[in-house]
Structures are given as structure tokens and as C-alpha cells.
XYZ file of C-alpha atoms in Angstrom:
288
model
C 132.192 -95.487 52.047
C 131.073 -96.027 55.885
C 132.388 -93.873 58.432
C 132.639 -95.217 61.816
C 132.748 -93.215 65.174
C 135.185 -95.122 67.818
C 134.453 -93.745 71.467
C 137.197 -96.520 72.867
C 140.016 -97.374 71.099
C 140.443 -100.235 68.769
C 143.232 -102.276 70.209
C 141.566 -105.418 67.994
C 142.498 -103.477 64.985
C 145.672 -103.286 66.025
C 147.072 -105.643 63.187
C 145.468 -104.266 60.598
C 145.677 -100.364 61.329
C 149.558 -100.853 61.500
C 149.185 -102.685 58.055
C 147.067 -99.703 56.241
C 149.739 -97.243 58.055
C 152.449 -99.029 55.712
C 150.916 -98.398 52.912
C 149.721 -94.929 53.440
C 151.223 -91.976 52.007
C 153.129 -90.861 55.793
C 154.447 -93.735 57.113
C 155.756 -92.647 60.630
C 156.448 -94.279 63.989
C 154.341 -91.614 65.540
C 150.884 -93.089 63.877
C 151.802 -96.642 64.796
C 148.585 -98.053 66.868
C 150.652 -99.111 69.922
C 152.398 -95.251 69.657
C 149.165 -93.874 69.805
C 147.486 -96.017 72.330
C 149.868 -95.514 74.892
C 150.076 -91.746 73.731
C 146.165 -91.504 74.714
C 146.578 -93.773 77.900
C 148.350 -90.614 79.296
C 146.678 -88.397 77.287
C 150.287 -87.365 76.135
C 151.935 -87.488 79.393
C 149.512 -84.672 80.994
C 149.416 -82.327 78.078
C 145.574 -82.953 77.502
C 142.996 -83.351 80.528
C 141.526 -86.566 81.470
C 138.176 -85.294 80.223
C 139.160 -85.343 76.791
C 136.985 -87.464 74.715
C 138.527 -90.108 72.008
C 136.880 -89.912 68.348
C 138.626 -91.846 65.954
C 136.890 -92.563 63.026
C 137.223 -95.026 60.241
C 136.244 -95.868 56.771
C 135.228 -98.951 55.204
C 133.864 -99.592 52.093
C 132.975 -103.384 51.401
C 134.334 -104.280 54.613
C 137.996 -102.992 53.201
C 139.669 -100.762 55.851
C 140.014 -97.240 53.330
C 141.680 -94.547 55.997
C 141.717 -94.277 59.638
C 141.230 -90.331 61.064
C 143.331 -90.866 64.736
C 141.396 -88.067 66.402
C 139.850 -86.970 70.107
C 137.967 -84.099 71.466
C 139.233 -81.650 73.691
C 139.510 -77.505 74.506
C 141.988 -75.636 72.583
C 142.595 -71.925 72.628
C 139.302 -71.657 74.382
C 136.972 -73.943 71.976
C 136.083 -77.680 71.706
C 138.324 -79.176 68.901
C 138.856 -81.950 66.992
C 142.824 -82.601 66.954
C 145.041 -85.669 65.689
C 146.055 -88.275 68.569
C 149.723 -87.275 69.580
C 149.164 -83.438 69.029
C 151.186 -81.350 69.759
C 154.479 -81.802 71.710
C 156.088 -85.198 71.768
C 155.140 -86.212 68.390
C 156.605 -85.318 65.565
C 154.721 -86.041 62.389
C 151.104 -86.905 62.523
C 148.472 -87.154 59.739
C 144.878 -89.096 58.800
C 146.068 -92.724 57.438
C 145.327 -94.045 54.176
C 146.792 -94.760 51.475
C 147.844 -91.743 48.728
C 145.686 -93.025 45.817
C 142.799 -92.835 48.087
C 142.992 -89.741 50.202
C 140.488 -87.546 47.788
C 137.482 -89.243 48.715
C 138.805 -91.051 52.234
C 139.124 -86.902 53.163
C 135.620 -85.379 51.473
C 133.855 -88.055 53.309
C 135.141 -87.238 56.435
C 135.047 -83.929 56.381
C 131.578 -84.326 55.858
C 131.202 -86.714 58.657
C 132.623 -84.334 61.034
C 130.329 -81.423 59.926
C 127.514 -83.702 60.193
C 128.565 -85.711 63.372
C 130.100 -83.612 65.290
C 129.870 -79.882 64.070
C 126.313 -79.811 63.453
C 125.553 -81.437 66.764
C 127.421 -78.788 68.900
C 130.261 -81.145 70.122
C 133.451 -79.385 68.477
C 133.604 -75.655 66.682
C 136.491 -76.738 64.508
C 139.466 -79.415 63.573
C 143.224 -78.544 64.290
C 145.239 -80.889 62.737
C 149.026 -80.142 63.597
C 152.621 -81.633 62.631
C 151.737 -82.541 59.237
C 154.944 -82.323 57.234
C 154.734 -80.310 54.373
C 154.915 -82.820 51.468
C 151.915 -84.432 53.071
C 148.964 -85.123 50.272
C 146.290 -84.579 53.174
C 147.201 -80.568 52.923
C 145.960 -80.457 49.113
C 143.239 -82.944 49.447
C 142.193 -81.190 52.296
C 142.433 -77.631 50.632
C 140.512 -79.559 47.481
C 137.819 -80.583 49.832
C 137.358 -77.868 51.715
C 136.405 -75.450 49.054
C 134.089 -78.248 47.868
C 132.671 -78.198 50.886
C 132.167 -74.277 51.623
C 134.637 -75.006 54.542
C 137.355 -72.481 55.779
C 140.683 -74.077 56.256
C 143.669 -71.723 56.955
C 147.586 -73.521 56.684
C 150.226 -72.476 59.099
C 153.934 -73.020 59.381
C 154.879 -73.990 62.782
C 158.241 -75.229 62.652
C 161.154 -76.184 60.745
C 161.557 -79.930 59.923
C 164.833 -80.549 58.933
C 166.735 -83.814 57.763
C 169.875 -85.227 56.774
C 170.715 -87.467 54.443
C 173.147 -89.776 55.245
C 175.954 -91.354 52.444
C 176.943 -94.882 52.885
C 180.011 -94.366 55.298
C 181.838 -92.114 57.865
C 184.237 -90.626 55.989
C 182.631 -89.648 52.860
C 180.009 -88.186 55.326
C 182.880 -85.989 56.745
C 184.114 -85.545 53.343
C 180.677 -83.456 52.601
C 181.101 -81.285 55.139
C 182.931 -77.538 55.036
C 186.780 -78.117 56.256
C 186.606 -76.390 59.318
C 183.549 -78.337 60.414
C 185.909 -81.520 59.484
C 188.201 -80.542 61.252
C 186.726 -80.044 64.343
C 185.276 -83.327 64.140
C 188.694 -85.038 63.844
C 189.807 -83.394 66.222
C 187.376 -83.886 69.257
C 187.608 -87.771 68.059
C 191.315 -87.753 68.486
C 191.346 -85.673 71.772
C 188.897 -88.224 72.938
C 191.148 -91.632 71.755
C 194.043 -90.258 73.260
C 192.513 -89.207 76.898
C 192.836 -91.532 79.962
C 189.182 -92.357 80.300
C 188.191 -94.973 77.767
C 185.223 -93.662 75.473
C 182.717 -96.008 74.673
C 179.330 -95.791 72.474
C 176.746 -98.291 73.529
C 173.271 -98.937 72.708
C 170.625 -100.580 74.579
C 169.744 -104.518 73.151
C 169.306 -106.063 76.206
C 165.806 -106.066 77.748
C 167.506 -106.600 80.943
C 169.146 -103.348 81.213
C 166.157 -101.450 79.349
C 164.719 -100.178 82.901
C 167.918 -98.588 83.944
C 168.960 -97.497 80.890
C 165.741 -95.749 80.438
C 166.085 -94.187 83.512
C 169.874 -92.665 82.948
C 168.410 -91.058 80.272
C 165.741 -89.614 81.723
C 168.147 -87.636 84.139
C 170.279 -86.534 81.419
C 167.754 -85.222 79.857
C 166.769 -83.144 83.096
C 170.132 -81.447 83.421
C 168.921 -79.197 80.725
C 166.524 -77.016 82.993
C 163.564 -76.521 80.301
C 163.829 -80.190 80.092
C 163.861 -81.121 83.551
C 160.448 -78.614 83.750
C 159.281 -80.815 80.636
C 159.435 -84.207 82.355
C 156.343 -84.287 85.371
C 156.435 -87.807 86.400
C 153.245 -88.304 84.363
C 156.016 -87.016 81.014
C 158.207 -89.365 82.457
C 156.085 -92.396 82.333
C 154.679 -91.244 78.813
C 158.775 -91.477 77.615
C 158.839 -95.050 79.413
C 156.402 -95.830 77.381
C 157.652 -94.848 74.391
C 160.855 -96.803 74.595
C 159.119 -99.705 75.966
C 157.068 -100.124 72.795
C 160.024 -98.995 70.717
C 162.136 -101.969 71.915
C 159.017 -104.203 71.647
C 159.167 -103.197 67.803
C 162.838 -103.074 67.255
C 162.895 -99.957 66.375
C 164.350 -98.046 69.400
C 168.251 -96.941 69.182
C 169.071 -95.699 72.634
C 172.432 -94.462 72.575
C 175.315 -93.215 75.215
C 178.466 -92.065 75.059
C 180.395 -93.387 77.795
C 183.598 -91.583 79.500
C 185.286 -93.690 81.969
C 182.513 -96.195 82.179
C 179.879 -92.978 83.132
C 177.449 -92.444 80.944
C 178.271 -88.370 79.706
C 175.432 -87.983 76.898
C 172.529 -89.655 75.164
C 170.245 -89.440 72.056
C 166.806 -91.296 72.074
C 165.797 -92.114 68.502
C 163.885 -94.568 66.153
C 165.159 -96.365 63.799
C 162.546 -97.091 61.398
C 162.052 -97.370 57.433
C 165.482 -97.112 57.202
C 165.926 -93.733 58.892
C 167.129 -92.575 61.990
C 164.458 -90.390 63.107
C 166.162 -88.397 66.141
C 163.556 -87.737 68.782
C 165.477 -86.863 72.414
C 168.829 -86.186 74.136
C 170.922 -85.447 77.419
C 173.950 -84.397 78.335
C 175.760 -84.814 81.941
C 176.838 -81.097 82.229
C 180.536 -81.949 83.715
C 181.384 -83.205 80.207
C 180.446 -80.127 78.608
């Protein structure tokens, strides 16, 4: 297997990155190459200095593209580290790609192309790799190849990840759910059917009103104060960004509630392999 060291990153494997990504064993919008790309261009909307260093490395073996290791360089609690492109704050799941039959040997080899590389040669003192889910295959091959290795890896919990899962239809959705919850839910819809202001749910499918649309939820999202502290205009642009190359891949569902033709609250998801994967909202505060 050949390891190669990319210092720039590899928009002309583009096409086939995204196609070893839907194979691999997490397939996630977050580890799409366009995601990532315009992740780095901002270095995550400020959260990593400029000086950072990009260091994504791939393998090959017979020309076949075998796993793809999305990383860069940069200071973290005080030491150079290797980290996975989109740590740590706007992306949810992240992990090496390649596909699960294949991640043994894709993840000894690179381990010991990192030790070699870049451990051995001073550059980094260790490799963080954060939001990997749980059920990821990486943490045992990693474990496996680590004490092959003589290396010390240590696992951490660092925050819930929970889902949903959804049935076919509204009400036997409602049906699952504990009768006061139900309740409540009927309700709020009636109370809202019944008001004077007309209550509307609409979703963003035209490109026209993408622009606008993206910016109305940008200041819903800023009513809620840690949020509004959260979005620098560089954070801003970085959530652009996002929903730009969402929409440009179909996947983006950018939702509002509307009250009286004023947009009241938002939720900023994917919608992707058949999942809903829920990712930002706002709320106008007089609706609350």
C-alpha cells in the first residue's frame, strides 16, 4: 500500500473521494470533499489559525484509491497535532474514509506513516481524532493497531449523539409518544390553525431566494445570545458555505415556520442517505 502526503488539497479527486466515501463504513455529509474543502478554506470559520498546515494523506495500492486520512496540522492544548478536517465544532461526525473490509491494514499503515512522517521528524507530538461516533470500526482497528504498534491511544466520550427514528407517517409517530407529550402536540397545532395569522412551513428550492433565505436564518440563529457570539462574520460565511454546497448537492432542507407571512423559527438540516440529519436552528424570540 502507498501512502501519499497532500500539502494542497485534491480538488481533482474530487469525484472519486466522494465515490470511496459511499462505500466506506461512515458515510456522512460532513466527509464529503466539497464539505471539507470549503471547511479548510476558512479553516472552520476562524476556529483554527491561518497557519495551520493541511496533511491529508492517501492510500493506493495498484493505483486503487484504499482510504483517504482527511487530516491538517495545527496547535492543540499547547502541542502540534494531527486532527481530522472539520474538527471540532461545526461538524458532527468525522472519521478516516475507507471502506469497512479494509480499515485493518488502510489504519496500521498509516499509523505507521504518521510515526514515520511526521512524528519521527518533529512536526506533530500526537493525533486527536474527534467526533467519531461510537459504532465507528476506526475505534477498534485503531485500538488493534495501536497495541501492534507500541502506540498509546486513550478513548474519550465527549458528547451524546442521539437519534430518532422516524415511522412512516405523522400520526403513528405521535401515536409512539407518552399521552401527555401527544397531547401537547395537538394542541399547539390546533391553537396555531385556529389563530388569525396564517401558519405556513416552507422550505427553500429556489436558488433565487437561497441568499436571503440564508441570511434570515442567520439572524434567527443570533437571537439566541451564545449563538449570536458563535457567528463572527468569518462563522457566518463558513454557514454560507455550507448551505451553498448543500443546495448544490440536493441535500439541504432549510426550513421556516412562518406566522403571518414572518418568518418565527428555522431548522438548518441535511437530508442525506435517507436521514434528516439536524444540524442548526433559530427562533424569533416574540414567538416564544
Amino acid at each position: 500500500m502507498e501512502f501519499t502526503h497532500h500539502t494542497e488539497f485534491p480538488y481533482e479527486m474530487a469525484t472519486e473521494w466522494n465515490a470511496l466515501l459511499a462505500e466506506s463504513a461512515t458515510h456522512v455529509p460532513f466527509l464529503r470533499c466539497e464539505y471539507l474543502a470549503d471547511w479548510w478554506a476558512t479553516r472552520g470559520g476562524g476556529e483554527w489559525p491561518d497557519d495551520s498546515l493541511l496533511a491529508i494523506i492517501t492510500a493506493r495500492e495498484d493505483g486503487r484509491l484504499i482510504g483517504i486520512a482527511p487530516l491538517f496540522i495545527a496547535s492543540h492544548e499547547d502541542k502540534k497535532k494531527l486532527l481530522l478536517l472539520g474538527s471540532i465544532e461545526i461538524s458532527d461526525y468525522l472519521d478516516v474514509i475507507c471502506r469497512a473490509e479494509e480499515i485493518n491494514r488502510f489504519l496500521h499503515g498509516l499509523l505507521r506513516f504518521i510515526r514515520e512522517q511526521f512524528v519521527a521528524t518533529g512536526q506533530i507530538t500526537g493525533l486527536d481524532l474527534y467526533n467519531i461516533i461510537e459504532d465507528s470500526p476506526t475505534l477498534k482497528a485503531l485500538e488493534e493497531s495501536a497495541k501492534t504498534l507500541d502506540l498509546e491511544m486513550r478513548v474519550r466520550k465527549l458528547q451524546h449523539s442521539p437519534f430518532i427514528p422516524l415511522p412512516g407517517n405523522w400520526e403513528t409517530y405521535l401515536e409512539r409518544l407518552e399521552k401527555k407529550q401527544r397531547h401537547e402536540i395537538r394542541r399547539k397545532m390546533r391553537r396555531a390553525l385556529e389563530g388569525d395569522a396564517q401558519v405556513k412551513l416552507y422550505f427553500t428550492q429556489d436558488e433565487g431566494n437561497l441568499e436571503d433565505d440564508m441570511e434570515d436564518f442567520l439572524e434567527l440563529m443570533a437571537q439566541d445570545e451564545a449563538k449570536e457570539d458563535f457567528l463572527s462574520p468569518m462563522m457566518r460565511e463558513q454557514m454560507k458555505s455550507v448551505m451553498r454546497c448543500a443546495f448544490a448537492q440536493d441535500c439541504l432542507q432549510l426550513a421556516f415556520l412562518e406566522i403571518g407571512g414572518q418568518k418565527a423559527a428555522a431548522y438548518l438540516s441535511f437530508d442525506f442517505l435517507n436521514r434528516i440529519w439536524v444540524y442548526n436552528s433559530g427562533i424569533d424570540r416574540r414567538y416564544m
